[in-house]
Amino acid sequence: MIRYGADYNPEHWSEEVRREDLKLMAEAGVTMVTAGIYSWAAVEPRPGEWDFGWFDDVMDGLAGAGVQVCLATMTASPPPWLSHAHPEILPVRADGVRLSPGARQQFCPSSPVYRAHAERLVSELASRYAGHPALAMWHVGNEYGCHIRACYCDVSAEDFRRWLRERYGTIGELNSAWTTTFWSQRYSTWDEILPPRVAPTFPNPAQQLDYHRFSSDAALECFLTEQRVLRRVTPGVPITTNFVGLVQKALDWHTWTPHEDFVSLDSYPDPYDPRAHVEAAFAYDLVRSTKDQPWLLLEQAPSAVNWRPRNSPKPPGAMRLGSWQAIAQGADAVLFFQWRQTSGGAEKFHSAMVPHGGRDTRTFRETAGLGQELARVPELAGTRVRADVAILHDWPSWWGLELDSHPAQLEYLETHLAHYAPLFDANITCDVVHPSRDLSRYKLVVVPNLYLLEQETADNLRAYVAGGGHLVVSYFTGIVDGRDRAYLGGHPAPLRDILGLRVDEFWPLEDAVDLRFADGTTGSGTNWSEWIETEGAEVIASFEGGELAGRPAITRHVFGDGVAWYLGTRPDLGPVLGRVCSEAGVSPVLDGPPGVQAVVRHGEESAYLILLNHGTEPVTVDLPHAAPDLLTDPSRPVREVRLAPRGVAVLKG
Ligand code: GLA
């Protein structure tokens, strides 16, 4: 069964409304809600005074209605009494401003006071609902790092020093790791070390990089504090926490997901952006690849959000299409924020499954329609997506790339999406994986702009190519190690032998530059260029104009049994990646009309081809063999499918 439902915030509603909720949930095919995310102040109105009676009724009601609960640990927004008694738990910005309560996520992740109170609440909650028939899963915290990406208070400073002592052991080692000889930054004792607060100019880059790592770990420690209680009190109940989509980079998912049973993601593509589904697709491939198992779409909007400058409702069919996209890319659950739209509070204009207008609304009809549709395809749950292509993605490299004082301000996500989009458009399924992953199962590995690259990653790539793999590396990759120290001896030093070249200088581009390909065709490069000296690589394209005219821009190098391509600029990536894919034997899931996304979910006995028309025109898709569309007539195999704009088909074959 694909789980279906929403965040449920019952503290807003009377018992009468909650009774109606149960009826409407049945009508909408809701099978799971994630409940209680912001209920802390309601279950503990005063310190140590518990009021769980009303929540017991909610849990019992849901159990009676057959709705599973992904129970939130309620720690996402501490009640005012906690910060009133302990103002030191409030987070501090890099400029020294201490944030006030009155919104949410108002805690310093390193605060022992916050963590102790969270632990106390979670113990109470877990003991109370252990064995409850509705309890299906735990939802720890909520979107860690969403608002508070890092805290710069004195408590965090102390925790940072502890973290650094564990990482480096001696102050001498820290001085070396941070290159503190530069600008007279040498530390004589640990006590002198501070977070990278606002400073006269660029703070030490290695210190900034470590502060990103530390801040992700500090939030992780909050998660683990709760997770340990849950493992002890309710062993066997799976645990998740919802990641914010890729718009922010605070948490290194790869250090978090080993501690979760399911990975879950919140996704809010902008209905005004006709390409928003591509960025969503990248996030889905990444979240799926972290654990190589089905994941949970724990939040999306049924229609409009309230937090962009202008918020478009989702046009008819868009919510269904976006939900099926997540399922196609490996989700086994589709939930919304939120079940019922509140009449007050900051999110009163955020859509919900049950809008202000109640049951007789387009949003309710559409969400209920999807719930009923999903109930007809239980066999999809647990099936897997397989990919021949991997894109490498790494948080420390993201943090490192976007530090200040670089040759140019490059954007990690933008670069990744630029490389991902042509593959997406060609219906080539990708995994998005950590650089340490065993790459041998992939026919092609794409490395967009992996600025920070550990020696082990270079070794992994070397073994992959030597063993017959096809590799594409784009510019400004392999420049620094994990301490943000440039590799010496010609860039990208750890990859030079694989790529068969040396980069002498970086020439970031203001304007596009012409390229001439060895086969006589022309093109252009944007963003970046480099002075490349080949050392065995074949030149595929050269710069035509500018200071680098005549010099190599794109190269190809046979290394061992494989091939390594290097892009010293950003060409039109579609044709280049297309050529590499055909050399590598990578083929699309389907050669369909433009705008139609095609993904296969593989079960043990059957495969399910899911077709999604992201375009605005109706299209006809020819199928490789006759198969029934489970969403229209499961008993009648068809050779072609007609998809309306935003149409979906699930073909079983
Ligand atoms: C986030 C939060 C939710 C809600 C939504 C609104 O995803 O987790 O509580 O605020 O945003 O879009």
XYZ file of C-alpha atoms and ligand atoms in Angstrom:
665
model
C 0.000 0.000 0.000
C 1.231 3.475 -0.825
C 0.601 5.375 2.398
C -1.504 8.467 1.958
C -2.378 11.321 4.291
C -1.183 14.531 5.871
C 0.228 16.353 8.862
C -2.541 16.348 11.421
C -2.623 19.154 13.975
C -5.671 18.244 16.072
C -5.029 20.801 18.825
C -6.663 23.412 16.606
C -10.016 21.698 16.513
C -12.986 20.804 18.710
C -13.985 17.219 19.335
C -16.835 17.672 16.910
C -14.510 18.715 14.111
C -12.155 15.876 14.947
C -15.033 13.419 14.618
C -15.769 14.877 11.199
C -12.056 14.580 10.376
C -12.254 10.816 10.777
C -15.152 10.587 8.341
C -13.463 12.811 5.803
C -10.206 10.892 6.128
C -12.053 7.703 5.227
C -13.601 9.446 2.237
C -10.206 10.740 1.126
C -8.500 7.361 1.410
C -6.188 8.598 4.168
C -4.192 5.719 5.609
C -1.563 7.576 7.643
C -1.255 10.943 9.347
C 1.759 12.461 10.994
C 0.272 13.878 14.164
C 1.289 16.199 16.946
C 4.185 18.052 15.342
C 3.407 21.280 17.184
C 1.573 19.826 20.190
C 4.229 20.328 22.892
C 2.559 23.344 24.494
C -0.786 21.549 24.405
C 0.412 18.318 26.061
C 2.670 20.077 28.595
C 0.992 23.424 29.255
C 3.214 24.056 32.290
C 6.585 22.462 33.110
C 6.046 18.862 34.156
C 2.251 19.124 33.987
C 1.027 16.680 31.369
C -2.291 16.892 29.565
C -2.402 13.917 27.268
C -6.091 13.058 27.670
C -7.202 14.854 24.515
C -4.346 13.340 22.527
C -5.291 9.860 23.772
C -8.719 10.471 22.246
C -7.111 11.525 18.968
C -4.931 8.398 18.869
C -7.842 6.129 19.800
C -10.083 7.764 17.211
C -7.483 7.318 14.487
C -6.891 3.701 15.476
C -10.646 3.082 15.391
C -10.812 4.594 11.913
C -7.943 2.426 10.697
C -5.598 5.396 10.178
C -1.964 4.760 11.063
C -0.073 7.430 12.958
C 3.433 8.543 12.170
C 3.694 10.102 15.604
C 5.685 13.293 15.832
C 7.874 13.672 18.885
C 6.435 17.194 19.338
C 9.842 18.794 19.885
C 9.866 21.109 16.848
C 8.619 24.154 18.727
C 9.326 24.382 22.467
C 6.597 26.145 24.496
C 7.104 29.739 25.648
C 7.572 28.602 29.263
C 10.814 26.881 28.290
C 12.542 29.860 26.699
C 11.099 32.128 29.402
C 12.787 30.038 32.088
C 15.902 29.407 29.960
C 16.471 32.249 27.491
C 19.873 30.723 26.784
C 18.204 28.064 24.630
C 17.289 30.679 22.031
C 19.484 30.621 18.935
C 21.934 33.406 18.061
C 22.778 34.544 14.527
C 26.302 35.058 13.208
C 25.910 38.795 13.808
C 25.192 38.229 17.505
C 21.432 38.843 17.433
C 19.592 36.439 19.713
C 16.327 35.350 18.093
C 13.073 35.692 19.987
C 10.432 33.084 20.623
C 7.042 33.486 18.999
C 7.620 31.567 15.769
C 9.032 28.022 15.785
C 12.330 26.088 15.854
C 13.450 28.559 18.526
C 16.206 26.457 20.017
C 19.953 26.226 19.812
C 20.708 22.668 18.631
C 23.633 22.415 21.055
C 21.579 23.477 24.074
C 21.769 20.809 26.795
C 18.643 22.367 28.337
C 16.636 21.981 25.128
C 17.908 18.457 24.593
C 17.099 17.412 28.185
C 13.550 18.758 27.906
C 13.088 17.136 24.506
C 14.313 13.835 25.953
C 11.899 14.156 28.881
C 8.958 14.807 26.552
C 9.877 11.967 24.213
C 10.209 9.509 27.137
C 6.755 10.489 28.336
C 5.269 10.260 24.861
C 6.931 6.968 23.927
C 5.952 5.250 27.176
C 2.394 6.488 26.844
C 1.875 5.305 23.263
C 4.132 2.231 23.178
C 1.962 -0.576 21.851
C -0.858 1.761 20.820
C -2.603 0.251 17.791
C -2.343 3.510 15.807
C 1.412 3.953 16.314
C 3.105 2.961 13.046
C 6.202 5.127 12.905
C 8.027 7.969 14.673
C 8.541 11.380 13.125
C 11.392 12.936 15.101
C 11.477 16.755 15.376
C 10.519 18.488 12.152
C 12.665 19.778 9.321
C 15.834 20.144 11.373
C 17.939 22.989 10.052
C 15.063 24.623 8.174
C 15.074 27.942 9.987
C 18.131 27.529 12.223
C 20.912 26.353 9.940
C 23.559 27.145 12.543
C 23.605 28.799 15.938
C 26.498 31.073 16.969
C 25.811 31.441 20.724
C 28.306 30.791 23.499
C 26.825 27.345 24.199
C 27.362 26.451 20.543
C 30.896 27.849 20.746
C 31.672 25.516 23.652
C 30.122 22.576 21.822
C 32.118 23.466 18.702
C 35.355 23.362 20.719
C 34.411 19.897 22.059
C 33.633 18.764 18.489
C 36.986 20.118 17.265
C 38.904 18.428 20.084
C 37.325 15.124 19.046
C 38.140 15.751 15.405
C 41.696 17.015 15.700
C 42.972 15.871 19.111
C 45.588 18.599 19.509
C 45.558 22.316 18.963
C 48.579 21.873 16.689
C 46.589 19.596 14.419
C 43.741 22.097 14.322
C 46.151 24.899 13.435
C 47.473 22.808 10.616
C 43.976 21.799 9.384
C 42.801 25.394 9.350
C 46.024 26.838 7.869
C 46.068 29.352 10.735
C 49.542 30.525 9.791
C 47.590 32.660 7.329
C 46.696 36.179 8.586
C 48.190 35.424 12.025
C 45.284 33.230 13.087
C 47.311 30.695 15.079
C 45.527 29.483 18.239
C 47.441 28.785 21.438
C 44.541 27.183 23.380
C 41.134 25.700 22.536
C 39.417 28.447 24.562
C 40.366 31.045 21.954
C 38.318 29.324 19.230
C 34.943 30.785 18.313
C 32.283 30.077 15.708
C 32.841 31.959 12.432
C 30.805 34.961 13.551
C 30.609 38.159 11.497
C 34.222 39.331 11.110
C 35.976 42.267 9.365
C 36.442 40.209 6.194
C 36.445 36.587 5.019
C 36.529 34.310 8.067
C 38.935 31.364 7.866
C 37.450 29.034 5.197
C 38.372 25.763 6.935
C 36.772 27.102 10.102
C 33.621 27.919 8.122
C 33.637 24.481 6.526
C 33.989 22.801 9.912
C 31.187 24.957 11.254
C 28.894 23.564 8.572
C 29.923 20.034 9.561
C 29.552 20.806 13.249
C 26.110 22.419 12.787
C 24.808 19.407 10.869
C 26.198 17.164 13.635
C 24.701 19.336 16.403
C 21.239 18.989 14.844
C 21.915 15.276 14.351
C 22.688 14.982 18.058
C 19.210 16.397 18.807
C 17.736 13.747 16.537
C 19.860 11.003 18.134
C 18.937 12.102 21.657
C 15.323 11.386 20.796
C 16.070 8.368 18.643
C 17.867 6.614 21.532
C 14.809 7.015 23.773
C 12.521 5.690 21.045
C 14.747 2.697 20.298
C 14.729 1.828 23.997
C 11.019 2.346 24.715
C 9.464 1.296 21.391
C 11.976 -1.024 19.719
C 10.696 -2.116 16.353
C 8.756 1.064 15.595
C 10.471 2.616 12.557
C 11.946 6.097 12.842
C 12.174 8.920 10.340
C 12.668 12.668 10.229
C 11.631 14.881 7.341
C 14.372 16.628 5.374
C 13.677 20.035 3.908
C 14.032 19.952 0.131
C 17.338 20.895 -1.429
C 16.724 24.620 -1.267
C 18.888 24.683 1.797
C 22.039 22.827 2.552
C 22.272 22.703 6.351
C 22.203 18.950 6.923
C 24.525 16.388 5.447
C 21.896 13.764 4.683
C 24.583 11.114 4.284
C 25.535 11.304 7.965
C 21.877 11.231 9.025
C 20.243 8.496 6.970
C 22.165 5.554 8.509
C 20.294 6.372 11.733
C 16.848 6.338 10.123
C 14.675 3.404 9.139
C 12.967 5.401 6.406
C 14.208 8.541 4.728
C 11.601 11.202 4.181
C 11.474 14.449 2.312
C 9.293 17.543 2.101
C 8.839 18.925 -1.389
C 7.284 22.205 -2.485
C 7.776 22.779 -6.228
C 6.561 26.230 -7.275
C 3.444 25.939 -9.481
C 4.514 29.119 -11.287
C 7.776 27.494 -12.422
C 7.243 25.183 -15.419
C 10.541 23.395 -14.687
C 10.068 23.000 -10.919
C 9.464 19.280 -11.340
C 13.054 18.841 -12.550
C 14.544 20.160 -9.321
C 12.011 18.056 -7.407
C 13.085 15.043 -9.466
C 16.718 15.604 -8.529
C 15.830 15.735 -4.832
C 13.750 12.537 -5.164
C 16.590 10.674 -6.873
C 18.959 11.867 -4.163
C 16.721 10.981 -1.242
C 16.008 7.545 -2.717
C 19.687 6.878 -3.350
C 20.729 7.625 0.245
C 19.321 4.297 1.371
C 18.511 2.528 -1.883
C 15.024 1.775 -0.666
C 11.561 3.350 -0.930
C 11.253 6.705 0.782
C 8.412 8.823 2.131
C 7.147 12.106 0.722
C 6.215 13.375 4.169
C 5.021 16.802 3.110
C 3.891 18.578 -0.005
C 1.246 21.230 -0.557
C -2.186 20.140 -1.741
C -2.289 23.469 -3.550
C -0.762 26.903 -2.697
C 1.860 27.615 -0.049
C 1.970 30.855 1.926
C 5.675 31.604 2.030
C 6.672 32.720 -1.451
C 6.193 36.353 -2.470
C 3.361 35.214 -4.776
C 1.713 31.873 -4.199
C -0.065 30.114 -7.005
C -2.562 27.350 -6.302
C -1.717 24.089 -8.035
C -3.803 24.023 -11.219
C -6.215 21.108 -11.654
C -4.262 17.864 -11.985
C -0.923 19.298 -10.821
C -1.157 17.889 -7.287
C -1.956 14.436 -8.676
C 0.863 14.640 -11.213
C 3.395 15.767 -8.593
C 2.307 13.004 -6.233
C 2.670 10.368 -8.935
C 6.071 11.795 -9.813
C 7.274 11.123 -6.273
C 5.862 7.587 -6.437
C 7.453 6.991 -9.848
C 10.791 8.019 -8.367
C 10.515 5.595 -5.482
C 8.214 7.074 -2.811
C 6.020 4.656 -0.878
C 4.080 7.410 0.899
C 2.466 10.664 -0.156
C 1.480 13.043 2.610
C 0.543 16.695 2.636
C 1.072 19.636 4.855
C -1.609 19.641 6.215
C -4.921 17.901 6.784
C -7.193 20.814 7.709
C -6.456 24.470 6.986
C -6.344 26.489 10.199
C -8.299 29.713 10.514
C -5.562 31.544 12.411
C -1.792 31.458 12.712
C 0.981 32.086 10.221
C -0.129 29.320 7.864
C -3.810 30.185 7.490
C -3.279 30.846 3.769
C -1.379 27.598 3.220
C -3.508 25.016 1.453
C -4.672 21.849 3.191
C -6.550 18.719 2.167
C -9.613 20.191 3.865
C -9.552 23.902 2.972
C -11.381 26.732 4.755
C -14.290 25.928 2.437
C -14.499 22.356 3.782
C -15.430 19.278 1.839
C -17.073 20.980 -1.120
C -13.871 22.358 -2.625
C -11.671 21.512 -5.582
C -8.728 20.685 -3.344
C -10.687 18.210 -1.256
C -12.169 16.605 -4.346
C -8.749 16.261 -5.990
C -6.963 14.969 -2.902
C -9.777 12.553 -2.111
C -9.693 11.395 -5.725
C -5.986 10.659 -5.471
C -6.469 8.764 -2.194
C -9.031 6.537 -3.832
C -6.805 6.040 -6.863
C -3.788 5.039 -4.780
C -5.884 2.487 -2.924
C -6.277 0.675 -6.252
C -2.536 0.106 -6.767
C -1.236 -1.410 -3.497
C 1.186 -3.603 -5.464
C 3.440 -0.625 -6.259
C 4.652 -0.300 -2.671
C 8.054 -1.832 -2.066
C 9.019 -1.899 -5.755
C 12.387 -0.361 -6.666
C 13.827 2.107 -9.147
C 17.026 1.041 -10.934
C 19.510 3.404 -12.556
C 22.494 2.958 -14.886
C 23.768 6.472 -14.227
C 25.050 7.946 -10.972
C 25.614 11.604 -10.245
C 27.980 12.279 -7.346
C 26.749 14.631 -4.671
C 28.406 15.576 -1.424
C 27.533 18.096 1.260
C 31.072 19.088 2.344
C 31.827 19.794 -1.319
C 28.664 21.912 -1.532
C 29.639 23.856 1.586
C 33.217 24.222 0.357
C 32.298 25.357 -3.144
C 30.057 28.131 -1.872
C 32.607 29.607 0.537
C 33.722 33.147 -0.195
C 36.947 34.361 -1.857
C 36.912 31.930 -4.786
C 37.743 32.529 -8.467
C 33.964 32.975 -8.979
C 30.842 32.332 -6.985
C 29.619 29.023 -8.352
C 26.410 27.468 -7.131
C 26.505 23.797 -6.349
C 22.822 22.997 -6.782
C 22.539 25.035 -9.971
C 25.503 23.136 -11.412
C 24.061 19.784 -10.427
C 20.702 20.637 -11.939
C 22.362 21.782 -15.163
C 23.972 18.336 -15.497
C 20.897 16.464 -14.317
C 18.282 18.203 -16.483
C 19.366 16.820 -19.903
C 19.433 13.296 -18.471
C 16.015 13.851 -16.913
C 14.646 15.225 -20.185
C 15.982 12.178 -22.032
C 14.307 9.813 -19.533
C 17.594 8.423 -18.327
C 17.072 7.361 -14.744
C 19.796 8.555 -12.382
C 20.824 7.770 -8.849
C 22.397 10.671 -6.980
C 24.999 9.154 -4.701
C 27.725 9.868 -2.201
C 31.277 9.795 -3.634
C 32.213 6.807 -1.483
C 29.505 4.626 -3.031
C 30.501 1.445 -4.881
C 30.176 2.684 -8.458
C 30.769 -0.587 -10.260
C 27.070 -1.154 -10.976
C 26.766 2.055 -12.998
C 27.485 2.411 -16.709
C 28.097 6.144 -16.342
C 29.152 8.384 -13.448
C 28.794 12.166 -13.678
C 30.773 14.402 -11.340
C 29.555 17.990 -11.570
C 31.871 20.424 -9.857
C 33.063 18.333 -6.904
C 35.345 21.093 -5.633
C 36.224 19.324 -2.394
C 37.351 15.815 -3.098
C 38.930 13.392 -0.651
C 41.759 11.165 -1.863
C 39.477 8.144 -1.299
C 37.006 9.570 -3.815
C 39.765 9.889 -6.398
C 40.733 6.280 -5.701
C 37.113 5.212 -6.072
C 36.825 6.985 -9.425
C 40.168 5.611 -10.593
C 39.098 2.032 -9.840
C 35.748 2.666 -11.521
C 37.247 3.957 -14.774
C 40.101 1.458 -14.810
C 37.484 -1.279 -14.481
C 35.643 -0.102 -17.607
C 33.424 2.697 -16.313
C 32.517 5.881 -18.168
C 33.132 9.065 -16.219
C 32.301 12.718 -16.866
C 33.990 15.309 -14.656
C 33.183 18.964 -14.976
C 35.348 21.983 -14.196
C 36.635 23.098 -10.771
C 36.538 19.557 -9.434
C 39.155 17.958 -7.178
C 40.633 21.288 -6.149
C 40.843 20.943 -2.353
C 40.947 18.199 0.258
C 38.575 17.855 3.214
C 40.401 20.672 5.012
C 39.857 23.088 2.138
C 43.564 22.959 1.302
C 44.372 23.108 -2.394
C 46.056 20.017 -3.791
C 49.458 20.990 -5.121
C 51.058 19.984 -8.396
C 48.528 21.075 -11.024
C 44.757 20.767 -10.842
C 42.902 18.516 -10.400
C 45.877 16.756 -8.835
C 44.102 13.633 -7.551
C 42.389 13.050 -10.929
C 45.070 14.100 -13.411
C 46.108 10.591 -14.350
C 42.504 9.532 -14.902
C 41.659 12.590 -16.987
C 44.993 12.789 -18.799
C 45.403 16.537 -18.332
C 46.481 19.378 -16.096
C 44.569 22.579 -15.433
C 46.966 25.484 -15.228
C 44.591 28.406 -14.596
C 40.936 29.172 -13.938
C 39.245 31.692 -16.255
C 35.689 32.224 -15.013
C 33.517 33.531 -17.819
C 31.557 36.735 -17.907
C 30.017 35.980 -21.302
C 29.534 32.837 -23.339
C 32.531 31.726 -25.385
C 32.521 29.915 -28.740
C 33.582 26.300 -28.953
C 34.695 24.273 -31.953
C 34.328 20.505 -31.766
C 36.814 18.158 -33.372
C 34.066 16.875 -35.699
C 33.654 20.394 -37.116
C 30.515 21.352 -35.241
C 30.372 24.459 -33.087
C 28.789 25.396 -29.783
C 29.317 27.655 -26.839
C 30.525 27.428 -23.273
C 29.283 29.401 -20.279
C 30.132 30.017 -16.614
C 33.731 28.949 -16.607
C 36.795 28.214 -18.685
C 40.247 26.873 -17.909
C 43.741 26.817 -19.294
C 44.128 23.087 -19.898
C 47.334 21.256 -20.810
C 46.535 17.786 -22.110
C 48.669 14.883 -20.914
C 47.318 12.073 -23.030
C 43.689 13.178 -23.350
C 42.097 13.634 -26.761
C 40.697 17.106 -27.432
C 36.976 16.906 -28.251
C 36.338 20.653 -28.344
C 38.495 23.782 -28.175
C 37.775 27.379 -27.259
C 37.284 29.481 -30.371
C 37.427 33.006 -29.046
C 38.814 34.951 -26.107
C 42.177 34.566 -24.434
C 41.994 30.769 -24.508
C 41.318 30.509 -28.263
C 42.681 27.263 -29.620
C 43.160 25.673 -26.213
C 41.290 22.502 -25.101
C 37.833 22.934 -23.611
C 36.453 19.370 -23.567
C 38.608 16.261 -23.479
C 38.279 12.493 -23.491
C 40.827 10.094 -22.062
C 40.987 6.334 -22.270
C 42.148 5.069 -18.885
C 42.430 1.347 -18.151
C 39.312 -0.276 -19.577
C 37.230 2.885 -19.264
C 36.904 6.447 -20.482
C 37.090 9.742 -18.578
C 35.659 12.950 -20.056
C 36.516 16.393 -18.785
C 34.456 19.543 -19.317
C 36.566 22.662 -18.802
C 33.527 24.838 -19.416
C 29.768 24.351 -19.454
C 28.828 23.436 -23.024
C 25.279 22.668 -24.108
C 25.177 19.579 -21.923
C 22.405 17.716 -23.774
C 24.427 16.721 -26.861
C 27.629 16.104 -24.885
C 25.967 13.865 -22.317
C 23.975 12.246 -25.125
C 27.193 11.222 -26.851
C 28.702 9.935 -23.611
C 25.533 7.977 -22.825
C 25.540 6.233 -26.173
C 29.241 5.369 -25.803
C 28.519 4.006 -22.343
C 25.530 1.988 -23.528
C 23.064 3.949 -21.428
C 19.619 4.024 -22.944
C 16.473 5.926 -21.998
C 13.548 4.256 -20.276
C 11.415 5.399 -23.183
C 11.933 7.549 -26.227
C 8.665 9.416 -25.740
C 7.303 12.831 -26.643
C 9.035 15.824 -24.998
C 7.710 16.651 -21.543
C 6.765 13.067 -20.733
C 8.693 11.611 -17.813
C 9.038 7.831 -17.822
C 10.314 5.800 -14.876
C 10.128 2.091 -14.131
C 9.525 0.664 -10.673
C 10.642 -2.964 -10.547
C 8.858 -5.537 -8.448
C 9.835 -9.150 -7.975
C 7.360 -10.335 -10.565
C 6.283 -7.276 -12.491
C 7.667 -3.972 -13.659
C 5.579 -0.801 -13.665
C 6.227 1.849 -16.282
C 4.954 5.163 -14.931
C 4.340 7.911 -17.490
C 3.868 11.523 -16.432
C 2.930 14.284 -18.842
C 4.518 17.463 -17.459
C 3.555 19.317 -20.622
C 0.542 21.418 -21.410
C -0.507 19.501 -24.545
C -2.113 16.066 -24.849
C 0.324 13.432 -26.152
C 0.244 9.863 -27.372
C 2.962 7.544 -26.160
C 3.770 4.366 -28.067
C 4.612 1.514 -25.734
C 7.381 -1.019 -26.359
C 4.857 -3.815 -25.713
C 1.201 -4.111 -24.801
C 0.467 -3.452 -21.143
C -2.610 -2.514 -19.114
C -2.890 0.928 -17.507
C -3.703 0.203 -13.868
C -5.305 3.631 -13.474
C -7.856 3.196 -16.260
C -8.524 -0.445 -17.178
C -6.239 -3.042 -15.545
C -7.817 -5.822 -17.614
C -7.055 -4.405 -21.080
C -3.500 -4.271 -22.431
C -2.848 -1.315 -24.744
C -0.080 -0.532 -27.265
C -0.304 3.217 -26.865
C -1.379 5.620 -24.146
C -3.004 8.986 -24.611
C -2.005 11.361 -21.839
C -3.913 14.558 -21.209
C -1.876 17.546 -19.987
C -0.758 16.544 -16.445
C -1.930 13.030 -17.216
C -0.501 9.907 -15.590
C -0.459 6.234 -16.579
C 0.846 3.205 -14.697
C 1.539 0.350 -17.092
C 2.073 -3.084 -15.682
C 4.284 -5.336 -17.719
C 7.396 22.970 6.248
C 6.985 22.546 7.652
C 5.501 22.484 7.856
C 4.835 23.665 7.198
C 5.191 23.676 5.735
C 4.496 24.760 4.966
O 7.545 21.953 5.377
O 7.547 21.311 8.009
O 5.245 22.461 9.243
O 5.248 24.831 7.812
O 6.562 23.889 5.618
O 4.853 24.749 3.608
